Amino acid sequence: MNDTPGWTSPGSAPSDGHDGSGVPRPAAPSDANGSAPQWSKDQPPAGQWSPPTGQTPAPPRQGPGWGAPPPNAHGGRPPAAKPGVIPLRPLGMGEILDGAAKTLRIYWRTVLAITVTVAVISQIADILAQRYLVPEAPATSPDASPAEALEQSLDAAQSSLIGLGPALLVTLMASLVSAALLTVVISRAILGRPVSLSAAWQEARPRLLQLLGLTLLLALISTGLVLVGLLPGLLIGGAAGVALALLGGLGALAAVVWLMIRFSLASPALMLERGSVTQSLKRSAKLVQGAWWRIFGITLLTQLLIFVFAMIVAIPFTVIGIAIDGDGFSGMLSGTTTTFGWPFLIVTGIGGVITSAITYPISAGVTVLLYVDQRIRREALDLELARAAGLPGYGPTPGEQTVGG
């Protein structure tokens, strides 16, 4: 029996290449002859599925959220089904954050096996790059003119980026693998069903190249927007050019933020719906439409919480690293050097592993749960998830045959 829900949207409109073919359908009552009716090949419009067998018909969804649910026998509202880490209904911001934290707490063995491995590989690559690849910062003259000081700063930044290039590439690949595996784990946690590391890897592996392509495409688009915003000011030069570059840079930054939120759900769409990169971008834009500010707010709050947690962990490890690294501590006091040795790099690397092991699943969890929440609001995905979880009254689980079917 397959417990995978039909992520290709049982109630979505057949746009963007999602015609619903191959998606398990909710159970339907038998006709007068005792045989199950045949489903039409045409996908019904969004939010117009019949309710599961034996259930009270759900009210029509109004706008991006629920209509008022019917009262139960005692005059209250019936609780939503909750087979896993979230209730199967439109989610609030607190429930999204809580669902991500619950996934880490309940399935910590699988989650930490993924995130600790990824964090260790990333930190080792970063430590080796800082120790052997990053050149020493060029000496700066206090008598240098502003133009010379700016040129020296740019040269130092360029050499640092070149030295850290291999480490950034390793970190990117490790982060992609982590995001892919965590998406699979979280999708099962919604159903209350754990998944092993090997099973998550087998399911995520075929999508890794496409996920890499999606990530690189978004990075290229962001870089292109920034260059377009800065280029006119750089070409003009002078005070007017600086002012124009500043305005263009701010405009480009706003455009990049808008675009990244618009495409923020492309990664889970790619992993769970198994479409192409282009289809995933279109799906994300469709799901985010009308909810941009809400998704932006939740994403921003999540990143702020992650930043605060990272600082809480990083500060004591940094202080300890400086204290046990004699050269670095004495150099900071004398003001002659900021180069740190192995003790500092190892201690701060341990802090980085701890931070990444906790923040990776939270960040990935919020993204996946935002995707699920938008599909519940737009496409009645909660009915399909309840059926995939094997809840009574929602028909057979995927892969089972109905009597007479």
Coordinates of C-alpha atoms in Angstrom, one line a residue:
M1 CA 0.0 0.0 0.0
N2 CA 1.4 3.4 -1.0
D3 CA 0.9 6.1 1.6
T4 CA 2.0 9.0 -0.6
P5 CA -0.6 11.7 -1.0
G6 CA -1.5 12.9 -4.5
W7 CA 0.7 16.0 -4.5
T8 CA -0.3 16.8 -8.0
S9 CA -3.4 18.5 -6.6
P10 CA -6.7 16.6 -6.8
G11 CA -8.7 19.8 -6.7
S12 CA -6.6 22.3 -8.6
A13 CA -7.4 23.7 -12.0
P14 CA -5.7 21.8 -14.9
S15 CA -3.5 24.7 -15.7
D16 CA 0.3 24.7 -15.7
G17 CA 0.5 21.2 -16.9
H18 CA -1.3 19.7 -13.9
D19 CA -4.1 17.7 -15.4
G20 CA -4.4 15.4 -12.4
S21 CA -3.7 12.3 -14.3
G22 CA -2.5 9.5 -12.2
V23 CA -3.7 11.2 -9.0
P24 CA -5.8 9.0 -6.6
R25 CA -9.4 10.1 -6.4
P26 CA -11.5 10.4 -3.3
A27 CA -13.8 7.4 -2.7
A28 CA -17.2 7.8 -4.3
P29 CA -20.5 5.9 -3.4
S30 CA -21.5 3.0 -5.6
D31 CA -24.4 3.4 -8.0
A32 CA -27.6 1.4 -8.1
N33 CA -25.9 -1.6 -9.7
G34 CA -23.3 -1.8 -7.0
S35 CA -20.4 -0.7 -9.2
A36 CA -18.2 2.3 -8.6
P37 CA -18.8 5.2 -11.0
Q38 CA -16.0 6.1 -13.4
W39 CA -14.2 9.4 -13.1
S40 CA -14.1 11.8 -15.9
K41 CA -10.7 12.5 -17.5
D42 CA -11.4 16.3 -17.1
Q43 CA -10.2 17.8 -13.9
P44 CA -12.9 19.7 -12.0
P45 CA -12.3 23.3 -11.0
A46 CA -10.5 24.2 -7.8
G47 CA -12.4 23.7 -4.6
Q48 CA -15.3 21.8 -6.1
W49 CA -14.7 18.2 -5.0
S50 CA -17.5 16.3 -3.4
P51 CA -17.1 15.6 0.3
P52 CA -15.7 12.3 1.4
T53 CA -18.2 9.4 1.9
G54 CA -20.1 9.7 5.2
Q55 CA -18.8 13.2 6.0
T56 CA -20.8 16.4 6.5
P57 CA -20.5 18.4 3.3
A58 CA -17.9 21.2 3.7
P59 CA -18.9 24.8 3.1
P60 CA -17.5 26.5 0.0
R61 CA -14.1 28.1 0.5
Q62 CA -14.3 31.9 0.4
G63 CA -11.3 33.7 -1.1
P64 CA -8.0 32.3 0.1
G65 CA -9.4 30.8 3.4
W66 CA -12.2 28.8 4.8
G67 CA -15.8 29.6 5.0
A68 CA -17.4 29.2 8.4
P69 CA -17.4 25.4 9.2
P70 CA -20.8 23.9 10.3
P71 CA -21.4 23.6 14.1
N72 CA -21.4 20.2 15.7
A73 CA -24.1 18.7 17.9
H74 CA -23.0 20.9 20.9
G75 CA -23.0 24.1 18.9
G76 CA -19.2 24.3 18.6
R77 CA -17.0 23.8 15.6
P78 CA -15.7 20.3 14.9
P79 CA -11.9 20.0 15.3
A80 CA -9.8 19.4 12.2
A81 CA -8.2 16.1 11.6
K82 CA -4.6 16.0 12.7
P83 CA -2.8 12.8 11.7
G84 CA 0.6 14.4 11.9
V85 CA 2.4 17.6 12.9
I86 CA -0.3 20.0 11.6
P87 CA -4.1 20.1 11.6
L88 CA -5.5 19.5 8.1
R89 CA -7.0 23.0 7.6
P90 CA -5.7 26.4 6.8
L91 CA -2.8 27.2 9.1
G92 CA -1.9 30.2 11.2
M93 CA 1.6 31.6 11.4
G94 CA 2.1 30.0 14.9
E95 CA 0.9 26.6 13.6
I96 CA 3.4 26.7 10.7
L97 CA 6.3 27.5 13.0
D98 CA 5.1 24.9 15.5
G99 CA 4.7 22.2 12.8
A100 CA 8.3 22.8 11.7
A101 CA 9.5 22.5 15.3
K102 CA 7.4 19.4 15.9
T103 CA 8.9 17.7 12.9
L104 CA 12.4 18.3 14.4
R105 CA 11.3 17.1 17.8
I106 CA 9.3 14.0 16.8
Y107 CA 11.5 12.7 13.9
W108 CA 14.8 14.0 15.3
R109 CA 16.8 10.8 14.5
T110 CA 16.2 11.2 10.7
V111 CA 16.2 15.0 10.7
L112 CA 19.5 15.3 12.7
A113 CA 21.1 12.6 10.7
I114 CA 20.5 14.7 7.6
T115 CA 21.3 18.2 9.0
V116 CA 24.3 17.2 11.1
T117 CA 25.9 15.4 8.2
V118 CA 25.3 18.4 5.9
A119 CA 26.5 20.9 8.5
V120 CA 29.7 19.0 9.2
I121 CA 30.5 18.7 5.5
S122 CA 29.8 22.4 5.0
Q123 CA 31.8 23.5 8.0
I124 CA 34.8 21.4 7.1
A125 CA 34.8 22.9 3.6
D126 CA 34.6 26.4 5.1
I127 CA 37.4 25.8 7.6
L128 CA 39.7 24.4 5.0
A129 CA 38.9 27.3 2.6
Q130 CA 39.6 29.9 5.3
R131 CA 42.8 28.2 6.3
Y132 CA 44.3 27.4 2.9
L133 CA 42.5 29.3 0.2
V134 CA 41.6 32.7 1.4
P135 CA 44.6 35.0 0.9
E136 CA 45.7 37.4 3.6
A137 CA 44.0 40.8 3.5
P138 CA 46.2 43.4 1.8
A139 CA 47.7 46.0 4.0
T140 CA 45.9 49.3 4.0
S141 CA 47.6 52.6 4.4
P142 CA 46.0 55.1 6.8
D143 CA 47.1 57.9 4.4
A144 CA 45.3 56.4 1.4
S145 CA 42.8 58.6 -0.4
P146 CA 39.1 57.6 -0.3
A147 CA 39.4 56.2 -3.8
E148 CA 42.5 54.1 -3.0
A149 CA 40.8 52.9 0.2
L150 CA 37.8 51.8 -1.7
E151 CA 39.9 50.0 -4.3
Q152 CA 41.8 48.2 -1.6
S153 CA 38.6 47.1 0.0
L154 CA 37.2 45.8 -3.3
D155 CA 40.5 43.9 -3.9
A156 CA 40.3 42.3 -0.5
A157 CA 36.6 41.3 -1.0
Q158 CA 37.4 39.9 -4.5
S159 CA 40.3 37.7 -3.2
S160 CA 38.1 36.5 -0.3
L161 CA 35.3 35.5 -2.7
I162 CA 37.7 33.7 -5.0
G163 CA 39.2 31.8 -2.0
L164 CA 35.8 30.9 -0.6
G165 CA 34.4 29.8 -4.0
P166 CA 35.0 26.0 -3.5
A167 CA 33.6 26.2 0.0
L168 CA 30.5 28.0 -1.2
L169 CA 30.0 25.4 -3.9
V170 CA 30.3 22.6 -1.4
T171 CA 27.9 24.4 1.0
L172 CA 25.4 25.0 -1.9
M173 CA 25.4 21.3 -2.8
A174 CA 25.1 20.2 0.8
S175 CA 22.2 22.6 1.4
L176 CA 20.4 21.4 -1.7
V177 CA 20.6 17.8 -0.5
S178 CA 19.4 18.8 2.9
A179 CA 16.5 20.7 1.5
A180 CA 15.5 17.9 -0.7
L181 CA 15.6 15.2 2.0
L182 CA 13.9 17.4 4.6
T183 CA 11.1 18.1 2.1
V184 CA 10.4 14.4 1.9
V185 CA 10.6 14.0 5.7
I186 CA 8.2 16.9 6.4
S187 CA 5.7 15.7 3.7
R188 CA 5.5 12.4 5.6
A189 CA 5.4 14.1 9.0
I190 CA 2.2 15.8 7.9
L191 CA 0.6 12.3 7.6
G192 CA 2.1 11.2 10.9
R193 CA 4.3 8.6 9.2
P194 CA 8.1 8.7 9.7
V195 CA 10.5 8.0 6.8
S196 CA 14.0 6.5 7.0
L197 CA 17.0 8.3 5.7
S198 CA 17.5 5.7 3.0
A199 CA 13.9 6.0 1.8
A200 CA 14.1 9.8 1.8
W201 CA 17.3 9.7 -0.2
Q202 CA 15.8 7.3 -2.8
E203 CA 12.8 9.6 -3.3
A204 CA 14.8 12.8 -3.4
R205 CA 17.7 11.7 -5.5
P206 CA 16.0 11.9 -8.9
R207 CA 15.1 15.6 -8.3
L208 CA 18.5 16.9 -7.1
L209 CA 19.7 18.0 -10.6
Q210 CA 16.5 19.9 -11.2
L211 CA 16.6 21.4 -7.8
L212 CA 20.2 22.6 -8.5
G213 CA 19.0 24.1 -11.8
L214 CA 16.2 25.9 -10.0
T215 CA 18.5 27.3 -7.4
L216 CA 21.1 28.5 -10.0
L217 CA 18.3 30.0 -12.2
L218 CA 17.0 32.0 -9.3
A219 CA 20.5 33.1 -8.3
L220 CA 21.2 34.2 -11.9
I221 CA 17.9 36.1 -12.1
S222 CA 18.7 37.9 -8.8
T223 CA 22.2 38.8 -10.0
G224 CA 20.9 40.1 -13.3
L225 CA 18.4 42.3 -11.6
V226 CA 21.0 43.8 -9.3
L227 CA 23.4 44.5 -12.3
V228 CA 20.6 46.1 -14.3
G229 CA 19.8 48.4 -11.3
L230 CA 23.5 49.4 -10.7
L231 CA 24.7 49.6 -14.3
P232 CA 23.3 53.1 -15.3
G233 CA 24.9 54.7 -12.2
L234 CA 28.2 53.0 -12.8
L235 CA 28.3 54.1 -16.4
I236 CA 27.5 57.7 -15.6
G237 CA 30.0 58.0 -12.7
G238 CA 30.6 61.0 -10.5
A239 CA 28.2 62.1 -7.7
A240 CA 25.2 61.8 -10.0
G241 CA 26.3 58.3 -10.9
V242 CA 26.6 57.3 -7.2
A243 CA 23.1 58.6 -6.4
L244 CA 21.7 56.9 -9.4
A245 CA 23.4 53.6 -8.5
L246 CA 22.1 53.9 -5.0
L247 CA 18.5 54.4 -6.2
G248 CA 18.9 51.6 -8.8
G249 CA 20.3 49.3 -6.2
L250 CA 17.4 49.9 -3.9
G251 CA 15.0 49.3 -6.7
A252 CA 16.7 46.1 -7.7
L253 CA 16.8 44.9 -4.1
A254 CA 13.0 45.4 -3.9
A255 CA 12.5 43.6 -7.2
V256 CA 14.7 40.7 -6.0
V257 CA 12.7 40.4 -2.7
W258 CA 9.4 40.4 -4.5
L259 CA 10.6 37.8 -7.0
M260 CA 12.1 35.5 -4.4
I261 CA 8.9 35.5 -2.4
R262 CA 6.9 34.9 -5.5
F263 CA 9.0 31.8 -6.3
S264 CA 9.6 30.8 -2.7
L265 CA 7.3 27.7 -3.0
A266 CA 9.0 26.4 -6.2
S267 CA 11.3 24.1 -4.3
P268 CA 8.6 22.1 -2.5
A269 CA 6.5 22.1 -5.7
L270 CA 9.4 20.7 -7.6
M271 CA 10.1 18.0 -5.1
L272 CA 6.5 16.9 -4.4
E273 CA 4.8 17.4 -7.7
R274 CA 7.6 16.2 -9.8
G275 CA 7.2 18.7 -12.5
S276 CA 9.9 20.6 -14.5
V277 CA 11.7 23.7 -13.2
T278 CA 9.5 26.0 -15.3
Q279 CA 6.3 24.3 -14.1
S280 CA 7.5 24.6 -10.5
L281 CA 8.1 28.3 -10.9
K282 CA 4.6 28.7 -12.4
R283 CA 3.1 26.7 -9.6
S284 CA 4.8 28.8 -6.9
A285 CA 3.6 32.1 -8.6
K286 CA 0.1 30.7 -8.8
L287 CA 0.0 29.7 -5.1
V288 CA 1.6 32.9 -3.9
Q289 CA -0.7 35.1 -5.9
G290 CA -2.9 37.1 -3.5
A291 CA -0.9 36.0 -0.4
W292 CA 2.4 37.7 -1.1
W293 CA 2.4 39.8 2.0
R294 CA 1.4 37.0 4.3
I295 CA 4.1 34.7 3.0
F296 CA 6.6 37.5 3.1
G297 CA 5.8 38.2 6.7
I298 CA 6.0 34.6 7.8
T299 CA 9.3 34.1 5.9
L300 CA 10.8 37.3 7.3
L301 CA 9.8 36.3 10.9
T302 CA 11.3 32.9 10.4
Q303 CA 14.6 34.3 9.2
L304 CA 14.7 36.8 12.1
L305 CA 14.2 34.0 14.6
I306 CA 16.9 31.9 12.9
F307 CA 19.3 34.9 13.0
V308 CA 18.7 35.5 16.7
F309 CA 19.2 31.8 17.4
A310 CA 22.4 31.8 15.3
M311 CA 23.7 34.8 17.2
I312 CA 22.9 33.2 20.6
V313 CA 24.9 30.1 19.6
A314 CA 27.7 31.9 17.7
I315 CA 28.7 34.5 20.3
P316 CA 29.8 32.1 23.1
F317 CA 31.6 29.9 20.7
T318 CA 33.3 32.9 19.1
V319 CA 34.4 34.1 22.5
I320 CA 35.7 30.7 23.5
G321 CA 37.5 30.4 20.2
I322 CA 39.3 33.7 20.6
A323 CA 40.1 32.9 24.2
I324 CA 41.8 29.6 23.4
D325 CA 43.5 30.9 20.3
G326 CA 46.5 32.8 21.7
D327 CA 47.6 34.4 18.4
G328 CA 44.2 35.6 17.5
F329 CA 43.5 37.1 21.0
S330 CA 46.9 38.8 21.2
G331 CA 46.6 40.1 17.7
M332 CA 43.2 41.6 18.4
L333 CA 44.5 43.3 21.5
S334 CA 47.5 44.7 19.6
G335 CA 45.6 45.6 16.5
T336 CA 48.2 44.0 14.3
T337 CA 46.4 41.0 13.0
T338 CA 43.0 39.4 12.7
T339 CA 44.2 36.0 11.6
F340 CA 43.0 33.1 13.7
G341 CA 44.5 29.6 13.9
W342 CA 43.1 26.1 14.1
P343 CA 41.6 26.3 17.6
F344 CA 39.4 29.3 16.7
L345 CA 38.3 27.7 13.4
I346 CA 37.5 24.4 15.0
V347 CA 35.5 25.9 17.9
T348 CA 33.5 28.3 15.8
G349 CA 33.0 25.4 13.3
I350 CA 31.4 23.3 16.1
G351 CA 29.1 26.3 16.8
G352 CA 28.2 26.4 13.2
V353 CA 27.3 22.7 13.1
I354 CA 25.0 23.2 16.1
T355 CA 23.3 26.2 14.5
S356 CA 22.9 24.6 11.1
A357 CA 21.6 21.3 12.5
I358 CA 18.7 23.2 14.2
T359 CA 18.0 26.0 11.7
Y360 CA 18.0 23.9 8.5
P361 CA 14.9 21.8 9.4
I362 CA 13.1 24.9 10.8
S363 CA 13.7 26.9 7.6
A364 CA 12.8 23.9 5.3
G365 CA 9.8 23.1 7.4
V366 CA 8.3 26.5 7.2
T367 CA 8.7 26.6 3.4
V368 CA 7.1 23.2 2.9
L369 CA 4.2 24.0 5.4
L370 CA 3.6 27.3 3.6
Y371 CA 3.3 25.3 0.4
V372 CA 0.9 22.8 2.0
D373 CA -1.1 25.7 3.6
Q374 CA -1.6 27.5 0.3
R375 CA -2.7 24.3 -1.4
I376 CA -5.2 23.6 1.4
R377 CA -6.6 27.1 1.0
R378 CA -6.7 27.1 -2.8
E379 CA -7.1 23.4 -3.8
A380 CA -8.7 21.5 -0.8
L381 CA -5.5 19.4 -0.4
D382 CA -6.6 18.6 3.2
L383 CA -9.1 16.1 1.8
E384 CA -6.4 14.3 -0.1
L385 CA -4.0 14.3 2.8
A386 CA -6.7 13.0 5.2
R387 CA -7.4 10.1 2.7
A388 CA -3.7 9.4 2.3
A389 CA -3.3 9.3 6.1
G390 CA -6.0 6.6 6.2
L391 CA -8.5 8.6 8.2
P392 CA -12.0 6.9 8.3
G393 CA -14.6 8.3 6.0
Y394 CA -12.3 9.6 3.3
G395 CA -12.1 6.5 1.1
P396 CA -9.3 4.0 0.6
T397 CA -5.7 4.9 0.9
P398 CA -3.8 5.4 -2.4
G399 CA -3.0 2.1 -4.1
E400 CA -6.1 0.2 -2.7
Q401 CA -8.9 -0.9 -4.9
T402 CA -12.6 -0.2 -4.1
V403 CA -15.1 -3.0 -4.2
G404 CA -16.3 -3.3 -7.8
G405 CA -13.7 -0.8 -9.0

